[in-house]
Amino acid sequence: MFPLLDFQNAIVQKLLHEDALSILAQGLGHIRIATELVRFCATNHSLVLVINSSSTQEQHILQSLLQANSTKNDELSNLHIVNTDTNPASRAKIYLQGGVLFVTSRILLVDILNQNIPLQLVTGILVFNAHSVSPDGNDAFILKLYRDNNSEGFIKAISEKPYHFVKDFNQLEKSLKLLQLRTAHLWPRFEVNIIENLSNKIKVIEVRQKMSIKMIEAQQTILDCTVATVDFDEFEYSISTDFQTKVRNSLNPYWHRVNQKTKQLVNDLGTLRFLMNILIEYNCVDFNDFLESLLLSNINSNQSIFRNNVDSAWMLTDSGNLLFNIAKERVFRINKNNLLDSFVPNRLKSLGFPADLQLVLEPQSKWDTLSSILDDINSKLSKNKDKGSNNHPILIMVDSEYSLQQISGYLNTRNKDIDVPHVVEAGKYTGISRNHVDHKVEHGKYNKLLIEHLQKYFFYKRRTNQVRKMSSHNNTLPNVEPSSNKNANITVNRNPQYKRRRVRGSSLAASTSRQSSILQNTSPLELEKQSEQIANRIPESENSYSSIQNEFMNHSTRYITASDDVDEYYGLIPNEDLIYIRAYDSSLNLQVLEDLKPSTVIMYSPDIYFIRQLEIYQAQFPESDIEIHFLVYDNSIEEQKYLNELRREKEAFAQLVHTNSTMVIPLQQSGLSKDIETEQRMSLLRSVAPLNFSGNSSNLTHNSLGKSIGSSKLKVIVDMREFRSSLPFALYKSRPKNSGPGQFVDVVPKTLLVGDYILHDKCCVERKSVADLVQSLSSGRLYTQATSMSNYYEFPILLIEFNSNLSFSLSNIWEYSSENALSDVCSKLVMLIISFPKLRILWSPSPASSANYFLDLKENHPEPDVDRAVGIGTDESYESIDTQYNNTSFGILESLPGVGQSNAYKVANKVSNLSELCNLSLEEMQKLLGKSNGKELFMFVNQTN
């Protein structure tokens, strides 16, 4: 772990001086700053909790502190990770030891509510990834509990996502209130201290690679499909990651009224944006394979239980049709010439391909550029090696694990191209009666990696066809029969399978220069038929996957015999001869640079985060002569996304600076009352001893330590599994009617076998979200839960809770099940009510409404017994309601006129036996059962005939 830069040290010192939310630009080393905060807090005189941190961040911080030269053993002993693997007894001991604790939010919340951790002794809380703290989440619940019970401890938050604090109106102020803070520190890249610290020049070689003609055409068709899908003025924003999310969030309250076509268009936005990304990243074979999978999924949707009977609109446009043709043309073409040289079919047959297949296999444009860069670097390194200078390894950074595997495969096979001949037209001469065409055989070299992918593509295509033939006759995929004549040319139907419409604007599909090619292109379904026919004509013996693998192993592996020199094959590889390929990882990028110390870094794809970390690395090691090769496709979506990211961050900080200077946050933010003088005094004490100060000594008395978190009389017992939802937090924030200051609902987390919420000893509630309701009704679990609640509680309640951001309606329930889900759910609910007459159903539009329902149901009832609620279902001393009555007498009672399942328990609780019931007067029976039922029972008991 290397020393902090000046601006990083300023960030740490400013955070230690006051409680605040620190918002950094991406890549400025927020993990390094968080590590320094943890190291500073790791003393046995304090108890500091770290929440909302990922497991990767936790491990990185621990490893950094372990590797630091200045780290002492007692500091590491004060660092603990508390998760589900730590039992409650061990957690209680860890809390008492002090130090810094990385705690899972749900576990910490349960321990706080169970009073297993003394909040009055907690020195402070560090909040990582503050942008992800949600209003209804457990992290906000923890912070509110902490501030309500400890007004003197510190809260410090850190985030590197500035645009998350400007995505909604007044978002920064809302986030500060959730974090129980009043101050925000902004650290953009254009801050003066940061500019001075990162002023070291880095040798950057920008390589603007041009895309191939087919890639440009494919990119333009995807853009045309996007334009045809969404009508939006700022098209650059419409291709961003957040656009689809914002559109869906805006439509969520009215989602049940939106027609199926609009819903499909919203889903298509994400699909098209993903196609833009994989066009740059995937090789031609995998890109074509993914497009075909989209086509098949669109066809099969009419047979699926999730069907919406609406096709993807972009597939029906001319641009969508052209995209499928371009993707196929990048991989292979069908050779329709009858004059084929005998050598060509034999060579194709040896590779597992039919004779009339003409390979194209267009490589990624960046591959040759990457190979050229590596050759140049190796030549320079060899010259430096001759001069006796020390060289360092080469580091290649990619944006995903897929790219990592692909680049690794390409570098291993870049000098192993496969020669495949094909027949081409040499010239055409026009005669009086016929045309004469000359042909010649040309040899083309194709990348071995693409040959492997194409062989696998046809292998799985053939396997899919075989499965389709064995499937049921009602499969929606068309059955494609192979041609009877294997040497005949493939003929396809030129009639369009779908009705198409023109796209707006000067799209590629609509341009006049491409009209002839559009007319010659085939539809996506016809292209799929071509691939199936080719796969069907490949002999099984030559298309087996094992034979393909063995062939490549024979070509690429040399076996060592006893006569070979072992030292020639085994030994240490010089560091300068190594090429490392890594995927971008915000938590590990800087660590990779520090460990490898590369002489050359090749950024295969642009990444703003990694560029900033390269600047920090250069500032930490100014003597390092590192060379950066920056690869980007010219005039591409890849370049546009990178520029949009830079502009987005700059605009976000500009808006944050303005908001931070004008926003007003109320002084009384917590539930505790404290004047300005007290606040200033506590701030002064925290500035003098920010960590060892744990509060006023009067708060550390025996009485305060034994004080309950909730001094209110209202108590709700909650199953611990329910803390994955937001209802417990809504209960805590709710205020009873006519409540005094400091009075709130005491949420008691326990493990319950019957019910999710116990309001009092006679009432329990089972909460179900819409998705859980559908699943529980289908599996029968809800019937079992209703049985248990009816057996042990007099007032069982089923709470059906909707998402507050969605519509309060069951109309969109089909998303969780089949088309007839609404009628199916309603029918099952009716049968459930008939089977359990005591069961009541509460329909709640939001967790806040559910909390208000609970407060109303608790009125005029004593608080629940915790031991009884926990023991129900396990302890035999708590008998069910049914076992409290004689089964024979209770059966006779239910069979009497005017008495049924709905009121039998009420009658059984009022009278001790049937004789007492028969001796009741008419007025008493009517008071017990109602006028009509009471009169009916009285007439039956007292009739003389």
mmCIF file of C-alpha atoms in Angstrom, residues 252-414:
data_model
loop_
_atom_site.group_PDB
_atom_site.id
_atom_site.type_symbol
_atom_site.label_atom_id
_atom_site.label_comp_id
_atom_site.label_asym_id
_atom_site.label_seq_id
_atom_site.Cartn_x
_atom_site.Cartn_y
_atom_site.Cartn_z
ATOM 1 C CA ASN A 252 -44.628 1.717 -14.022
ATOM 2 C CA PRO A 253 -47.639 3.450 -12.375
ATOM 3 C CA TYR A 254 -49.612 3.008 -15.598
ATOM 4 C CA TRP A 255 -48.069 -0.275 -16.714
ATOM 5 C CA HIS A 256 -51.388 -2.133 -16.527
ATOM 6 C CA ARG A 257 -52.890 0.337 -18.998
ATOM 7 C CA VAL A 258 -50.013 0.222 -21.463
ATOM 8 C CA ASN A 259 -50.737 -1.962 -24.477
ATOM 9 C CA GLN A 260 -48.594 -4.927 -25.356
ATOM 10 C CA LYS A 261 -46.977 -3.196 -28.311
ATOM 11 C CA THR A 262 -45.616 -0.388 -26.122
ATOM 12 C CA LYS A 263 -44.348 -2.884 -23.557
ATOM 13 C CA GLN A 264 -42.526 -4.763 -26.283
ATOM 14 C CA LEU A 265 -40.994 -1.504 -27.547
ATOM 15 C CA VAL A 266 -39.620 -0.762 -24.074
ATOM 16 C CA ASN A 267 -38.038 -4.216 -23.953
ATOM 17 C CA ASP A 268 -36.663 -3.756 -27.465
ATOM 18 C CA LEU A 269 -34.750 -0.662 -26.315
ATOM 19 C CA GLY A 270 -32.616 -2.797 -24.041
ATOM 20 C CA THR A 271 -32.151 -5.432 -26.727
ATOM 21 C CA LEU A 272 -30.983 -2.907 -29.326
ATOM 22 C CA ARG A 273 -28.627 -1.233 -26.878
ATOM 23 C CA PHE A 274 -27.118 -4.632 -26.112
ATOM 24 C CA LEU A 275 -26.732 -5.308 -29.841
ATOM 25 C CA MET A 276 -24.758 -2.064 -30.159
ATOM 26 C CA ASN A 277 -22.364 -3.264 -27.467
ATOM 27 C CA ILE A 278 -21.821 -6.798 -28.733
ATOM 28 C CA LEU A 279 -21.316 -5.633 -32.324
ATOM 29 C CA ILE A 280 -18.094 -4.051 -31.074
ATOM 30 C CA GLU A 281 -17.178 -6.840 -28.672
ATOM 31 C CA TYR A 282 -18.308 -10.161 -30.194
ATOM 32 C CA ASN A 283 -16.708 -11.846 -33.165
ATOM 33 C CA CYS A 284 -18.787 -12.237 -36.315
ATOM 34 C CA VAL A 285 -19.845 -15.837 -35.591
ATOM 35 C CA ASP A 286 -21.057 -15.165 -32.059
ATOM 36 C CA PHE A 287 -22.821 -11.962 -33.121
ATOM 37 C CA ASN A 288 -24.728 -13.823 -35.846
ATOM 38 C CA ASP A 289 -25.510 -16.633 -33.405
ATOM 39 C CA PHE A 290 -26.971 -14.181 -30.890
ATOM 40 C CA LEU A 291 -29.130 -12.562 -33.562
ATOM 41 C CA GLU A 292 -30.493 -15.957 -34.541
ATOM 42 C CA SER A 293 -31.282 -16.718 -30.902
ATOM 43 C CA LEU A 294 -33.292 -13.462 -30.757
ATOM 44 C CA LEU A 295 -35.191 -14.525 -33.861
ATOM 45 C CA LEU A 296 -35.976 -17.961 -32.444
ATOM 46 C CA SER A 297 -37.058 -16.539 -29.093
ATOM 47 C CA ASN A 298 -39.367 -14.132 -30.898
ATOM 48 C CA ILE A 299 -40.912 -17.019 -32.858
ATOM 49 C CA ASN A 300 -41.264 -19.236 -29.793
ATOM 50 C CA SER A 301 -42.907 -16.461 -27.744
ATOM 51 C CA ASN A 302 -46.296 -17.323 -29.270
ATOM 52 C CA GLN A 303 -46.025 -20.798 -27.749
ATOM 53 C CA SER A 304 -44.658 -19.691 -24.369
ATOM 54 C CA ILE A 305 -46.785 -19.223 -21.270
ATOM 55 C CA PHE A 306 -45.376 -15.696 -21.137
ATOM 56 C CA ARG A 307 -46.640 -14.906 -24.619
ATOM 57 C CA ASN A 308 -47.859 -11.437 -25.414
ATOM 58 C CA ASN A 309 -48.734 -12.093 -29.084
ATOM 59 C CA VAL A 310 -46.628 -9.079 -30.108
ATOM 60 C CA ASP A 311 -43.508 -9.446 -32.232
ATOM 61 C CA SER A 312 -40.467 -7.234 -31.827
ATOM 62 C CA ALA A 313 -41.199 -4.285 -34.095
ATOM 63 C CA TRP A 314 -37.585 -3.705 -35.106
ATOM 64 C CA MET A 315 -37.399 -7.171 -36.676
ATOM 65 C CA LEU A 316 -40.238 -6.244 -39.020
ATOM 66 C CA THR A 317 -38.496 -3.188 -40.451
ATOM 67 C CA ASP A 318 -36.250 -3.105 -43.497
ATOM 68 C CA SER A 319 -33.354 -2.139 -41.237
ATOM 69 C CA GLY A 320 -33.948 -5.163 -39.050
ATOM 70 C CA ASN A 321 -34.072 -7.404 -42.109
ATOM 71 C CA LEU A 322 -30.869 -5.875 -43.410
ATOM 72 C CA LEU A 323 -29.157 -6.406 -40.037
ATOM 73 C CA PHE A 324 -29.776 -10.155 -40.184
ATOM 74 C CA ASN A 325 -28.410 -10.308 -43.741
ATOM 75 C CA ILE A 326 -25.297 -8.310 -42.865
ATOM 76 C CA ALA A 327 -24.587 -10.489 -39.842
ATOM 77 C CA LYS A 328 -24.859 -13.613 -42.010
ATOM 78 C CA GLU A 329 -22.678 -12.148 -44.758
ATOM 79 C CA ARG A 330 -19.899 -11.521 -42.254
ATOM 80 C CA VAL A 331 -19.736 -15.254 -41.530
ATOM 81 C CA PHE A 332 -20.376 -17.190 -44.752
ATOM 82 C CA ARG A 333 -22.128 -17.139 -48.108
ATOM 83 C CA ILE A 334 -23.709 -19.833 -50.235
ATOM 84 C CA ASN A 335 -21.727 -20.585 -53.379
ATOM 85 C CA LYS A 336 -24.309 -21.098 -56.153
ATOM 86 C CA ASN A 337 -21.791 -21.936 -58.868
ATOM 87 C CA ASN A 338 -22.224 -25.392 -60.366
ATOM 88 C CA LEU A 339 -18.614 -25.513 -61.573
ATOM 89 C CA LEU A 340 -16.706 -26.418 -58.411
ATOM 90 C CA ASP A 341 -13.159 -27.594 -58.340
ATOM 91 C CA SER A 342 -12.802 -31.033 -56.784
ATOM 92 C CA PHE A 343 -10.176 -29.804 -54.347
ATOM 93 C CA VAL A 344 -12.515 -27.231 -52.804
ATOM 94 C CA PRO A 345 -15.196 -29.670 -51.561
ATOM 95 C CA ASN A 346 -12.537 -32.000 -50.175
ATOM 96 C CA ARG A 347 -10.911 -29.225 -48.158
ATOM 97 C CA LEU A 348 -14.235 -27.936 -46.833
ATOM 98 C CA LYS A 349 -15.303 -31.503 -46.067
ATOM 99 C CA SER A 350 -12.135 -32.051 -44.027
ATOM 100 C CA LEU A 351 -13.096 -29.030 -41.908
ATOM 101 C CA GLY A 352 -16.647 -30.269 -41.407
ATOM 102 C CA PHE A 353 -18.349 -27.857 -43.836
ATOM 103 C CA PRO A 354 -20.506 -28.601 -46.926
ATOM 104 C CA ALA A 355 -19.002 -28.125 -50.378
ATOM 105 C CA ASP A 356 -21.126 -25.135 -51.414
ATOM 106 C CA LEU A 357 -20.213 -23.069 -48.350
ATOM 107 C CA GLN A 358 -18.008 -20.059 -49.024
ATOM 108 C CA LEU A 359 -16.326 -18.822 -45.864
ATOM 109 C CA VAL A 360 -16.086 -15.117 -45.086
ATOM 110 C CA LEU A 361 -15.305 -15.036 -41.334
ATOM 111 C CA GLU A 362 -14.641 -11.340 -41.070
ATOM 112 C CA PRO A 363 -12.215 -10.746 -38.167
ATOM 113 C CA GLN A 364 -12.601 -7.892 -35.736
ATOM 114 C CA SER A 365 -10.814 -4.823 -37.060
ATOM 115 C CA LYS A 366 -8.984 -4.329 -33.772
ATOM 116 C CA TRP A 367 -7.362 -7.748 -33.968
ATOM 117 C CA ASP A 368 -4.872 -6.854 -36.691
ATOM 118 C CA THR A 369 -4.176 -3.522 -34.995
ATOM 119 C CA LEU A 370 -3.512 -5.279 -31.695
ATOM 120 C CA SER A 371 -1.202 -7.741 -33.419
ATOM 121 C CA SER A 372 0.729 -4.903 -35.085
ATOM 122 C CA ILE A 373 1.093 -3.050 -31.781
ATOM 123 C CA LEU A 374 2.413 -6.162 -30.071
ATOM 124 C CA ASP A 375 4.936 -6.746 -32.870
ATOM 125 C CA ASP A 376 6.184 -3.179 -32.580
ATOM 126 C CA ILE A 377 6.451 -3.448 -28.804
ATOM 127 C CA ASN A 378 8.337 -6.741 -29.039
ATOM 128 C CA SER A 379 10.812 -5.244 -31.496
ATOM 129 C CA LYS A 380 11.435 -2.313 -29.153
ATOM 130 C CA LEU A 381 11.814 -4.622 -26.180
ATOM 131 C CA SER A 382 14.306 -6.771 -28.031
ATOM 132 C CA LYS A 383 16.392 -3.696 -28.826
ATOM 133 C CA ASN A 384 16.266 -2.559 -25.205
ATOM 134 C CA LYS A 385 17.207 -6.057 -24.099
ATOM 135 C CA ASP A 386 20.296 -5.957 -26.275
ATOM 136 C CA LYS A 387 21.247 -2.674 -24.607
ATOM 137 C CA GLY A 388 20.933 -4.284 -21.169
ATOM 138 C CA SER A 389 17.938 -2.287 -19.955
ATOM 139 C CA ASN A 390 15.280 -3.884 -17.753
ATOM 140 C CA ASN A 391 11.932 -4.492 -19.380
ATOM 141 C CA HIS A 392 8.529 -5.025 -17.831
ATOM 142 C CA PRO A 393 5.522 -7.048 -18.986
ATOM 143 C CA ILE A 394 2.758 -5.916 -21.323
ATOM 144 C CA LEU A 395 -0.736 -5.416 -19.925
ATOM 145 C CA ILE A 396 -3.853 -5.617 -22.116
ATOM 146 C CA MET A 397 -7.064 -4.325 -20.550
ATOM 147 C CA VAL A 398 -10.465 -5.401 -21.876
ATOM 148 C CA ASP A 399 -13.995 -4.613 -20.741
ATOM 149 C CA SER A 400 -15.401 -8.103 -20.033
ATOM 150 C CA GLU A 401 -14.526 -11.718 -19.407
ATOM 151 C CA TYR A 402 -15.785 -12.573 -22.883
ATOM 152 C CA SER A 403 -13.299 -10.171 -24.480
ATOM 153 C CA LEU A 404 -10.576 -11.577 -22.250
ATOM 154 C CA GLN A 405 -11.169 -15.116 -23.491
ATOM 155 C CA GLN A 406 -11.539 -13.945 -27.077
ATOM 156 C CA ILE A 407 -8.319 -11.900 -27.131
ATOM 157 C CA SER A 408 -6.454 -14.703 -25.403
ATOM 158 C CA GLY A 409 -7.683 -17.172 -28.024
ATOM 159 C CA TYR A 410 -6.781 -14.843 -30.858
ATOM 160 C CA LEU A 411 -3.235 -14.226 -29.591
ATOM 161 C CA ASN A 412 -2.710 -17.971 -29.276
ATOM 162 C CA THR A 413 -3.865 -18.592 -32.862
ATOM 163 C CA ARG A 414 -2.917 -15.406 -34.702
#
